[in-house]
JSON list of C-alpha atoms in Angstrom, two decimals:
[
{"chain": "A", "resi": 1, "resn": "MET", "atom": "CA", "xyz": [-17.94, 18.09, -10.19]},
{"chain": "A", "resi": 2, "resn": "PRO", "atom": "CA", "xyz": [-20.20, 15.03, -10.71]},
{"chain": "A", "resi": 3, "resn": "ASN", "atom": "CA", "xyz": [-19.88, 12.03, -8.40]},
{"chain": "A", "resi": 4, "resn": "ILE", "atom": "CA", "xyz": [-19.24, 8.90, -10.46]},
{"chain": "A", "resi": 5, "resn": "PHE", "atom": "CA", "xyz": [-20.88, 6.77, -7.74]},
{"chain": "A", "resi": 6, "resn": "SER", "atom": "CA", "xyz": [-24.16, 8.68, -7.86]},
{"chain": "A", "resi": 7, "resn": "LYS", "atom": "CA", "xyz": [-27.07, 7.71, -10.09]},
{"chain": "A", "resi": 8, "resn": "PRO", "atom": "CA", "xyz": [-27.29, 6.39, -12.69]},
{"chain": "A", "resi": 9, "resn": "PRO", "atom": "CA", "xyz": [-25.47, 3.27, -11.32]},
{"chain": "A", "resi": 10, "resn": "SER", "atom": "CA", "xyz": [-24.14, 2.29, -14.79]},
{"chain": "A", "resi": 11, "resn": "TYR", "atom": "CA", "xyz": [-21.37, 4.91, -14.38]},
{"chain": "A", "resi": 12, "resn": "ALA", "atom": "CA", "xyz": [-20.07, 3.23, -11.27]},
{"chain": "A", "resi": 13, "resn": "PHE", "atom": "CA", "xyz": [-20.21, -0.20, -12.91]},
{"chain": "A", "resi": 14, "resn": "PHE", "atom": "CA", "xyz": [-18.33, 1.07, -15.98]},
{"chain": "A", "resi": 15, "resn": "PHE", "atom": "CA", "xyz": [-15.65, 2.70, -13.83]},
{"chain": "A", "resi": 16, "resn": "LEU", "atom": "CA", "xyz": [-15.10, -0.40, -11.70]},
{"chain": "A", "resi": 17, "resn": "PHE", "atom": "CA", "xyz": [-15.03, -2.68, -14.76]},
{"chain": "A", "resi": 18, "resn": "THR", "atom": "CA", "xyz": [-12.44, -0.46, -16.50]},
{"chain": "A", "resi": 19, "resn": "LEU", "atom": "CA", "xyz": [-10.26, -0.32, -13.37]},
{"chain": "A", "resi": 20, "resn": "LEU", "atom": "CA", "xyz": [-10.41, -4.10, -12.97]},
{"chain": "A", "resi": 21, "resn": "PHE", "atom": "CA", "xyz": [-9.58, -4.65, -16.67]},
{"chain": "A", "resi": 22, "resn": "PHE", "atom": "CA", "xyz": [-6.44, -2.49, -16.58]},
{"chain": "A", "resi": 23, "resn": "SER", "atom": "CA", "xyz": [-5.32, -3.95, -13.25]},
{"chain": "A", "resi": 24, "resn": "ILE", "atom": "CA", "xyz": [-5.50, -7.49, -14.63]},
{"chain": "A", "resi": 25, "resn": "ASN", "atom": "CA", "xyz": [-3.58, -6.52, -17.78]},
{"chain": "A", "resi": 26, "resn": "LEU", "atom": "CA", "xyz": [-0.92, -4.67, -15.79]},
{"chain": "A", "resi": 27, "resn": "ALA", "atom": "CA", "xyz": [-0.37, -7.64, -13.52]},
{"chain": "A", "resi": 28, "resn": "SER", "atom": "CA", "xyz": [-0.19, -9.93, -16.54]},
{"chain": "A", "resi": 29, "resn": "ALA", "atom": "CA", "xyz": [2.40, -7.68, -18.23]},
{"chain": "A", "resi": 30, "resn": "ASN", "atom": "CA", "xyz": [4.61, -7.72, -15.14]},
{"chain": "A", "resi": 31, "resn": "SER", "atom": "CA", "xyz": [4.64, -11.49, -14.85]},
{"chain": "A", "resi": 32, "resn": "ASN", "atom": "CA", "xyz": [4.42, -12.61, -18.48]},
{"chain": "A", "resi": 33, "resn": "GLY", "atom": "CA", "xyz": [5.48, -9.59, -20.51]},
{"chain": "A", "resi": 34, "resn": "PHE", "atom": "CA", "xyz": [7.87, -9.30, -23.42]},
{"chain": "A", "resi": 35, "resn": "LEU", "atom": "CA", "xyz": [10.94, -9.65, -21.18]},
{"chain": "A", "resi": 36, "resn": "ASN", "atom": "CA", "xyz": [11.70, -12.64, -18.99]},
{"chain": "A", "resi": 37, "resn": "VAL", "atom": "CA", "xyz": [14.87, -13.47, -17.08]},
{"chain": "A", "resi": 38, "resn": "LEU", "atom": "CA", "xyz": [16.54, -16.66, -18.31]},
{"chain": "A", "resi": 39, "resn": "SER", "atom": "CA", "xyz": [19.07, -18.88, -16.63]},
{"chain": "A", "resi": 40, "resn": "PRO", "atom": "CA", "xyz": [22.38, -19.21, -18.53]},
{"chain": "A", "resi": 41, "resn": "LYS", "atom": "CA", "xyz": [22.52, -22.87, -17.51]},
{"chain": "A", "resi": 42, "resn": "GLU", "atom": "CA", "xyz": [19.20, -23.55, -19.24]},
{"chain": "A", "resi": 43, "resn": "LEU", "atom": "CA", "xyz": [20.72, -22.27, -22.49]},
{"chain": "A", "resi": 44, "resn": "GLY", "atom": "CA", "xyz": [23.87, -24.34, -22.08]},
{"chain": "A", "resi": 45, "resn": "LEU", "atom": "CA", "xyz": [26.05, -21.25, -21.71]},
{"chain": "A", "resi": 46, "resn": "LYS", "atom": "CA", "xyz": [29.50, -21.56, -20.18]},
{"chain": "A", "resi": 47, "resn": "ARG", "atom": "CA", "xyz": [32.12, -19.16, -18.90]},
{"chain": "A", "resi": 48, "resn": "GLU", "atom": "CA", "xyz": [33.23, -16.52, -21.40]},
{"chain": "A", "resi": 49, "resn": "LYS", "atom": "CA", "xyz": [36.41, -16.94, -23.42]},
{"chain": "A", "resi": 50, "resn": "LEU", "atom": "CA", "xyz": [38.62, -14.27, -24.91]},
{"chain": "A", "resi": 51, "resn": "SER", "atom": "CA", "xyz": [39.34, -14.98, -28.60]},
{"chain": "A", "resi": 52, "resn": "HIS", "atom": "CA", "xyz": [41.66, -13.39, -31.16]},
{"chain": "A", "resi": 53, "resn": "LEU", "atom": "CA", "xyz": [40.79, -13.13, -34.85]},
{"chain": "A", "resi": 54, "resn": "HIS", "atom": "CA", "xyz": [43.20, -12.24, -37.63]},
{"chain": "A", "resi": 55, "resn": "PHE", "atom": "CA", "xyz": [42.45, -11.96, -41.35]},
{"chain": "A", "resi": 56, "resn": "TYR", "atom": "CA", "xyz": [42.83, -9.71, -44.40]},
{"chain": "A", "resi": 57, "resn": "PHE", "atom": "CA", "xyz": [40.00, -7.72, -45.97]},
{"chain": "A", "resi": 58, "resn": "HIS", "atom": "CA", "xyz": [40.16, -7.17, -49.76]},
{"chain": "A", "resi": 59, "resn": "ASP", "atom": "CA", "xyz": [38.41, -4.02, -51.01]},
{"chain": "A", "resi": 60, "resn": "ILE", "atom": "CA", "xyz": [38.41, -4.23, -54.82]},
{"chain": "A", "resi": 61, "resn": "LEU", "atom": "CA", "xyz": [36.87, -1.29, -56.67]},
{"chain": "A", "resi": 62, "resn": "SER", "atom": "CA", "xyz": [38.34, -1.84, -60.15]},
{"chain": "A", "resi": 63, "resn": "GLY", "atom": "CA", "xyz": [38.08, -4.50, -62.84]},
{"chain": "A", "resi": 64, "resn": "ARG", "atom": "CA", "xyz": [35.17, -6.58, -64.07]},
{"chain": "A", "resi": 65, "resn": "ASN", "atom": "CA", "xyz": [34.24, -8.02, -60.67]},
{"chain": "A", "resi": 66, "resn": "PRO", "atom": "CA", "xyz": [34.53, -5.32, -58.01]},
{"chain": "A", "resi": 67, "resn": "THR", "atom": "CA", "xyz": [33.77, -6.38, -54.45]},
{"chain": "A", "resi": 68, "resn": "ALA", "atom": "CA", "xyz": [32.28, -2.99, -53.54]},
{"chain": "A", "resi": 69, "resn": "ILE", "atom": "CA", "xyz": [29.97, -0.80, -55.63]},
{"chain": "A", "resi": 70, "resn": "ARG", "atom": "CA", "xyz": [28.44, 2.60, -55.05]},
{"chain": "A", "resi": 71, "resn": "VAL", "atom": "CA", "xyz": [24.70, 2.40, -54.48]},
{"chain": "A", "resi": 72, "resn": "ALA", "atom": "CA", "xyz": [23.95, 5.99, -53.42]},
{"chain": "A", "resi": 73, "resn": "ASP", "atom": "CA", "xyz": [25.45, 9.46, -53.29]},
{"chain": "A", "resi": 74, "resn": "ALA", "atom": "CA", "xyz": [24.41, 13.10, -52.91]},
{"chain": "A", "resi": 75, "resn": "ALA", "atom": "CA", "xyz": [24.46, 16.06, -55.26]},
{"chain": "A", "resi": 76, "resn": "MET", "atom": "CA", "xyz": [27.59, 17.34, -53.53]},
{"chain": "A", "resi": 77, "resn": "THR", "atom": "CA", "xyz": [29.44, 14.01, -53.33]},
{"chain": "A", "resi": 78, "resn": "ASN", "atom": "CA", "xyz": [31.56, 14.47, -56.46]},
{"chain": "A", "resi": 79, "resn": "LYS", "atom": "CA", "xyz": [32.53, 17.99, -55.34]},
{"chain": "A", "resi": 80, "resn": "SER", "atom": "CA", "xyz": [33.48, 16.88, -51.83]},
{"chain": "A", "resi": 81, "resn": "LYS", "atom": "CA", "xyz": [37.15, 16.21, -51.05]},
{"chain": "A", "resi": 82, "resn": "THR", "atom": "CA", "xyz": [36.04, 13.27, -48.90]},
{"chain": "A", "resi": 83, "resn": "SER", "atom": "CA", "xyz": [33.24, 11.97, -51.21]},
{"chain": "A", "resi": 84, "resn": "PHE", "atom": "CA", "xyz": [30.83, 12.87, -48.41]},
{"chain": "A", "resi": 85, "resn": "GLY", "atom": "CA", "xyz": [27.50, 11.09, -48.82]},
{"chain": "A", "resi": 86, "resn": "ALA", "atom": "CA", "xyz": [28.78, 8.17, -50.90]},
{"chain": "A", "resi": 87, "resn": "VAL", "atom": "CA", "xyz": [27.41, 4.77, -49.88]},
{"chain": "A", "resi": 88, "resn": "GLU", "atom": "CA", "xyz": [29.10, 1.53, -50.97]},
{"chain": "A", "resi": 89, "resn": "MET", "atom": "CA", "xyz": [27.64, -1.96, -50.80]},
{"chain": "A", "resi": 90, "resn": "ALA", "atom": "CA", "xyz": [30.32, -4.55, -50.16]},
{"chain": "A", "resi": 91, "resn": "ASP", "atom": "CA", "xyz": [30.88, -8.28, -50.44]},
{"chain": "A", "resi": 92, "resn": "GLU", "atom": "CA", "xyz": [34.59, -8.46, -49.63]},
{"chain": "A", "resi": 93, "resn": "PRO", "atom": "CA", "xyz": [36.76, -11.59, -49.39]},
{"chain": "A", "resi": 94, "resn": "LEU", "atom": "CA", "xyz": [38.43, -12.31, -46.05]},
{"chain": "A", "resi": 95, "resn": "THR", "atom": "CA", "xyz": [41.63, -14.33, -46.36]},
{"chain": "A", "resi": 96, "resn": "GLU", "atom": "CA", "xyz": [44.27, -15.80, -44.06]},
{"chain": "A", "resi": 97, "resn": "ALA", "atom": "CA", "xyz": [47.12, -13.89, -45.76]},
{"chain": "A", "resi": 98, "resn": "PRO", "atom": "CA", "xyz": [47.47, -10.64, -47.73]},
{"chain": "A", "resi": 99, "resn": "ASP", "atom": "CA", "xyz": [47.53, -12.51, -51.05]},
{"chain": "A", "resi": 100, "resn": "ARG", "atom": "CA", "xyz": [44.07, -12.48, -52.65]},
{"chain": "A", "resi": 101, "resn": "ASN", "atom": "CA", "xyz": [44.56, -16.13, -53.63]},
{"chain": "A", "resi": 102, "resn": "SER", "atom": "CA", "xyz": [45.34, -17.28, -50.09]},
{"chain": "A", "resi": 103, "resn": "LYS", "atom": "CA", "xyz": [42.86, -19.33, -48.12]},
{"chain": "A", "resi": 104, "resn": "LEU", "atom": "CA", "xyz": [39.37, -17.80, -48.01]},
{"chain": "A", "resi": 105, "resn": "VAL", "atom": "CA", "xyz": [37.95, -17.78, -44.48]},
{"chain": "A", "resi": 106, "resn": "GLY", "atom": "CA", "xyz": [34.83, -15.66, -45.01]},
{"chain": "A", "resi": 107, "resn": "LYS", "atom": "CA", "xyz": [33.21, -12.58, -46.47]},
{"chain": "A", "resi": 108, "resn": "ALA", "atom": "CA", "xyz": [32.66, -9.06, -45.18]},
{"chain": "A", "resi": 109, "resn": "GLN", "atom": "CA", "xyz": [29.15, -8.15, -46.26]},
{"chain": "A", "resi": 110, "resn": "GLY", "atom": "CA", "xyz": [27.49, -4.82, -45.58]},
{"chain": "A", "resi": 111, "resn": "ILE", "atom": "CA", "xyz": [27.92, -1.14, -46.29]},
{"chain": "A", "resi": 112, "resn": "TYR", "atom": "CA", "xyz": [30.46, 1.60, -45.71]},
{"chain": "A", "resi": 113, "resn": "ALA", "atom": "CA", "xyz": [29.59, 5.23, -46.23]},
{"chain": "A", "resi": 114, "resn": "SER", "atom": "CA", "xyz": [31.53, 8.47, -46.24]},
{"chain": "A", "resi": 115, "resn": "ALA", "atom": "CA", "xyz": [30.25, 10.24, -43.14]},
{"chain": "A", "resi": 116, "resn": "ALA", "atom": "CA", "xyz": [32.80, 13.02, -42.63]},
{"chain": "A", "resi": 117, "resn": "GLN", "atom": "CA", "xyz": [33.35, 16.28, -44.51]},
{"chain": "A", "resi": 118, "resn": "ASP", "atom": "CA", "xyz": [36.74, 17.34, -43.13]},
{"chain": "A", "resi": 119, "resn": "GLU", "atom": "CA", "xyz": [38.55, 14.00, -43.28]},
{"chain": "A", "resi": 120, "resn": "VAL", "atom": "CA", "xyz": [38.06, 10.59, -44.87]},
{"chain": "A", "resi": 121, "resn": "GLY", "atom": "CA", "xyz": [35.88, 8.84, -42.31]},
{"chain": "A", "resi": 122, "resn": "PHE", "atom": "CA", "xyz": [33.56, 5.94, -43.01]},
{"chain": "A", "resi": 123, "resn": "LEU", "atom": "CA", "xyz": [30.54, 4.61, -41.19]},
{"chain": "A", "resi": 124, "resn": "MET", "atom": "CA", "xyz": [31.09, 0.84, -41.21]},
{"chain": "A", "resi": 125, "resn": "VAL", "atom": "CA", "xyz": [28.14, -1.55, -40.94]},
{"chain": "A", "resi": 126, "resn": "MET", "atom": "CA", "xyz": [29.55, -5.01, -41.65]},
{"chain": "A", "resi": 127, "resn": "ASN", "atom": "CA", "xyz": [28.84, -8.65, -41.05]},
{"chain": "A", "resi": 128, "resn": "PHE", "atom": "CA", "xyz": [31.86, -10.92, -41.10]},
{"chain": "A", "resi": 129, "resn": "ALA", "atom": "CA", "xyz": [30.36, -14.16, -42.39]},
{"chain": "A", "resi": 130, "resn": "PHE", "atom": "CA", "xyz": [32.77, -17.04, -41.82]},
{"chain": "A", "resi": 131, "resn": "MET", "atom": "CA", "xyz": [32.92, -20.20, -43.92]},
{"chain": "A", "resi": 132, "resn": "GLU", "atom": "CA", "xyz": [35.95, -22.04, -42.58]},
{"chain": "A", "resi": 133, "resn": "GLY", "atom": "CA", "xyz": [35.93, -25.12, -40.35]},
{"chain": "A", "resi": 134, "resn": "LYS", "atom": "CA", "xyz": [33.70, -25.16, -37.31]},
{"chain": "A", "resi": 135, "resn": "TYR", "atom": "CA", "xyz": [32.98, -21.44, -37.77]},
{"chain": "A", "resi": 136, "resn": "ASN", "atom": "CA", "xyz": [31.22, -22.04, -41.09]},
{"chain": "A", "resi": 137, "resn": "GLY", "atom": "CA", "xyz": [27.83, -20.34, -40.86]},
{"chain": "A", "resi": 138, "resn": "SER", "atom": "CA", "xyz": [28.77, -18.16, -37.89]},
{"chain": "A", "resi": 139, "resn": "SER", "atom": "CA", "xyz": [29.17, -14.40, -38.13]},
{"chain": "A", "resi": 140, "resn": "LEU", "atom": "CA", "xyz": [30.28, -11.27, -36.30]},
{"chain": "A", "resi": 141, "resn": "SER", "atom": "CA", "xyz": [28.71, -7.82, -36.59]},
{"chain": "A", "resi": 142, "resn": "LEU", "atom": "CA", "xyz": [30.81, -4.67, -36.66]},
{"chain": "A", "resi": 143, "resn": "LEU", "atom": "CA", "xyz": [29.46, -1.15, -36.33]},
{"chain": "A", "resi": 144, "resn": "GLY", "atom": "CA", "xyz": [31.71, 1.87, -36.01]},
{"chain": "A", "resi": 145, "resn": "ARG", "atom": "CA", "xyz": [33.75, 4.71, -37.42]},
{"chain": "A", "resi": 146, "resn": "ASN", "atom": "CA", "xyz": [36.66, 4.01, -39.74]},
{"chain": "A", "resi": 147, "resn": "SER", "atom": "CA", "xyz": [39.09, 6.92, -40.10]},
{"chain": "A", "resi": 148, "resn": "VAL", "atom": "CA", "xyz": [40.84, 5.27, -43.02]},
{"chain": "A", "resi": 149, "resn": "LEU", "atom": "CA", "xyz": [43.91, 7.54, -43.14]},
{"chain": "A", "resi": 150, "resn": "SER", "atom": "CA", "xyz": [44.83, 6.71, -39.55]},
{"chain": "A", "resi": 151, "resn": "THR", "atom": "CA", "xyz": [47.47, 4.03, -39.09]},
{"chain": "A", "resi": 152, "resn": "VAL", "atom": "CA", "xyz": [45.25, 1.90, -36.85]},
{"chain": "A", "resi": 153, "resn": "ARG", "atom": "CA", "xyz": [41.47, 2.22, -36.57]},
{"chain": "A", "resi": 154, "resn": "GLU", "atom": "CA", "xyz": [39.43, 0.62, -33.80]},
{"chain": "A", "resi": 155, "resn": "MET", "atom": "CA", "xyz": [35.79, -0.34, -34.25]},
{"chain": "A", "resi": 156, "resn": "PRO", "atom": "CA", "xyz": [33.34, -2.14, -31.94]},
{"chain": "A", "resi": 157, "resn": "ILE", "atom": "CA", "xyz": [32.15, -5.69, -32.47]},
{"chain": "A", "resi": 158, "resn": "VAL", "atom": "CA", "xyz": [28.55, -5.46, -31.31]},
{"chain": "A", "resi": 159, "resn": "GLY", "atom": "CA", "xyz": [27.31, -9.04, -31.63]},
{"chain": "A", "resi": 160, "resn": "GLY", "atom": "CA", "xyz": [27.34, -12.26, -33.56]},
{"chain": "A", "resi": 161, "resn": "SER", "atom": "CA", "xyz": [25.55, -15.43, -34.53]},
{"chain": "A", "resi": 162, "resn": "GLY", "atom": "CA", "xyz": [26.22, -19.16, -34.41]},
{"chain": "A", "resi": 163, "resn": "LEU", "atom": "CA", "xyz": [29.37, -19.83, -32.39]},
{"chain": "A", "resi": 164, "resn": "PHE", "atom": "CA", "xyz": [29.67, -16.09, -31.88]},
{"chain": "A", "resi": 165, "resn": "ARG", "atom": "CA", "xyz": [26.33, -15.56, -30.13]},
{"chain": "A", "resi": 166, "resn": "PHE", "atom": "CA", "xyz": [26.62, -12.99, -27.34]},
{"chain": "A", "resi": 167, "resn": "ALA", "atom": "CA", "xyz": [30.01, -11.86, -28.72]},
{"chain": "A", "resi": 168, "resn": "ARG", "atom": "CA", "xyz": [31.34, -8.40, -27.92]},
{"chain": "A", "resi": 169, "resn": "GLY", "atom": "CA", "xyz": [34.72, -6.80, -28.40]},
{"chain": "A", "resi": 170, "resn": "TYR", "atom": "CA", "xyz": [36.64, -4.70, -30.89]},
{"chain": "A", "resi": 171, "resn": "ALA", "atom": "CA", "xyz": [38.47, -4.94, -34.20]},
{"chain": "A", "resi": 172, "resn": "GLN", "atom": "CA", "xyz": [41.57, -3.01, -35.20]},
{"chain": "A", "resi": 173, "resn": "ALA", "atom": "CA", "xyz": [42.07, -2.29, -38.90]},
{"chain": "A", "resi": 174, "resn": "LYS", "atom": "CA", "xyz": [45.41, -1.42, -40.47]},
{"chain": "A", "resi": 175, "resn": "THR", "atom": "CA", "xyz": [45.91, -0.74, -44.17]},
{"chain": "A", "resi": 176, "resn": "HIS", "atom": "CA", "xyz": [48.33, -3.29, -45.63]},
{"chain": "A", "resi": 177, "resn": "THR", "atom": "CA", "xyz": [48.38, -2.01, -49.23]},
{"chain": "A", "resi": 178, "resn": "PHE", "atom": "CA", "xyz": [46.53, 0.72, -51.12]},
{"chain": "A", "resi": 179, "resn": "ASP", "atom": "CA", "xyz": [46.60, 1.55, -54.85]},
{"chain": "A", "resi": 180, "resn": "PRO", "atom": "CA", "xyz": [45.65, 5.23, -55.36]},
{"chain": "A", "resi": 181, "resn": "LYS", "atom": "CA", "xyz": [45.03, 4.67, -59.09]},
{"chain": "A", "resi": 182, "resn": "THR", "atom": "CA", "xyz": [42.40, 1.95, -58.66]},
{"chain": "A", "resi": 183, "resn": "GLY", "atom": "CA", "xyz": [41.28, 2.53, -55.09]},
{"chain": "A", "resi": 184, "resn": "ASN", "atom": "CA", "xyz": [41.91, -1.14, -54.32]},
{"chain": "A", "resi": 185, "resn": "ALA", "atom": "CA", "xyz": [43.06, -1.89, -50.79]},
{"chain": "A", "resi": 186, "resn": "VAL", "atom": "CA", "xyz": [44.04, -4.79, -48.55]},
{"chain": "A", "resi": 187, "resn": "VAL", "atom": "CA", "xyz": [43.32, -4.18, -44.89]},
{"chain": "A", "resi": 188, "resn": "GLU", "atom": "CA", "xyz": [44.63, -6.27, -42.01]},
{"chain": "A", "resi": 189, "resn": "TYR", "atom": "CA", "xyz": [42.09, -6.92, -39.25]},
{"chain": "A", "resi": 190, "resn": "ASN", "atom": "CA", "xyz": [42.90, -7.99, -35.70]},
{"chain": "A", "resi": 191, "resn": "GLY", "atom": "CA", "xyz": [39.94, -8.62, -33.46]},
{"chain": "A", "resi": 192, "resn": "LYS", "atom": "CA", "xyz": [39.61, -9.45, -29.78]},
{"chain": "A", "resi": 193, "resn": "LEU", "atom": "CA", "xyz": [36.27, -10.52, -28.42]},
{"chain": "A", "resi": 194, "resn": "HIS", "atom": "CA", "xyz": [34.55, -12.12, -25.49]},
{"chain": "A", "resi": 195, "resn": "ARG", "atom": "CA", "xyz": [32.36, -15.03, -26.47]},
{"chain": "A", "resi": 196, "resn": "ILE", "atom": "CA", "xyz": [30.49, -17.76, -24.67]},
{"chain": "A", "resi": 197, "resn": "PRO", "atom": "CA", "xyz": [31.31, -21.32, -25.82]},
{"chain": "A", "resi": 198, "resn": "LEU", "atom": "CA", "xyz": [28.15, -23.18, -26.78]},
{"chain": "A", "resi": 199, "resn": "HIS", "atom": "CA", "xyz": [26.94, -26.01, -28.96]},
{"chain": "A", "resi": 200, "resn": "TYR", "atom": "CA", "xyz": [25.84, -24.82, -32.38]},
{"chain": "A", "resi": 201, "resn": "SER", "atom": "CA", "xyz": [24.37, -26.79, -35.26]},
{"chain": "A", "resi": 202, "resn": "PRO", "atom": "CA", "xyz": [23.84, -24.73, -38.43]}
]
């Protein structure tokens, strides 16, 4: 086995230079890498608060202006009893009361997809974009499984923006009305989340 410190001396110089180069970069990565610890006080963060949200989600599949449309499916989707593989893109109104004409507080924007073959179960990937009062411009992100035939379904709230930065919690969905002829539904949402009060300027 050759000795790297034997002649010619250029081997030894190359080895030492390479070792020094990687040592410097490793030290730099540890002190100034992609992750740094921040102080909550520097960001103006305060003690967490527990908040409750309540609104109605309108899923309208019929008529001239549906709020959800199918954007993808599989060869077997139409033969599946659960429409397995169907993907819907949604822009659903969120209102204060079950009536579609009640006060609009936001929109549910995202996708839901049939992800179960033995029961009706949706993968929900939704942003609740609020447009009412001080919450205008803020949003919550929901990601979870929606077993739509269950009386109450619970899904995680995984984050948010604006006044809902650092939010985490859960949402419970309960079908208020469903029309089997049109597929239209009104779903009541109750959400509980931890959030950190902060100053936000949209």
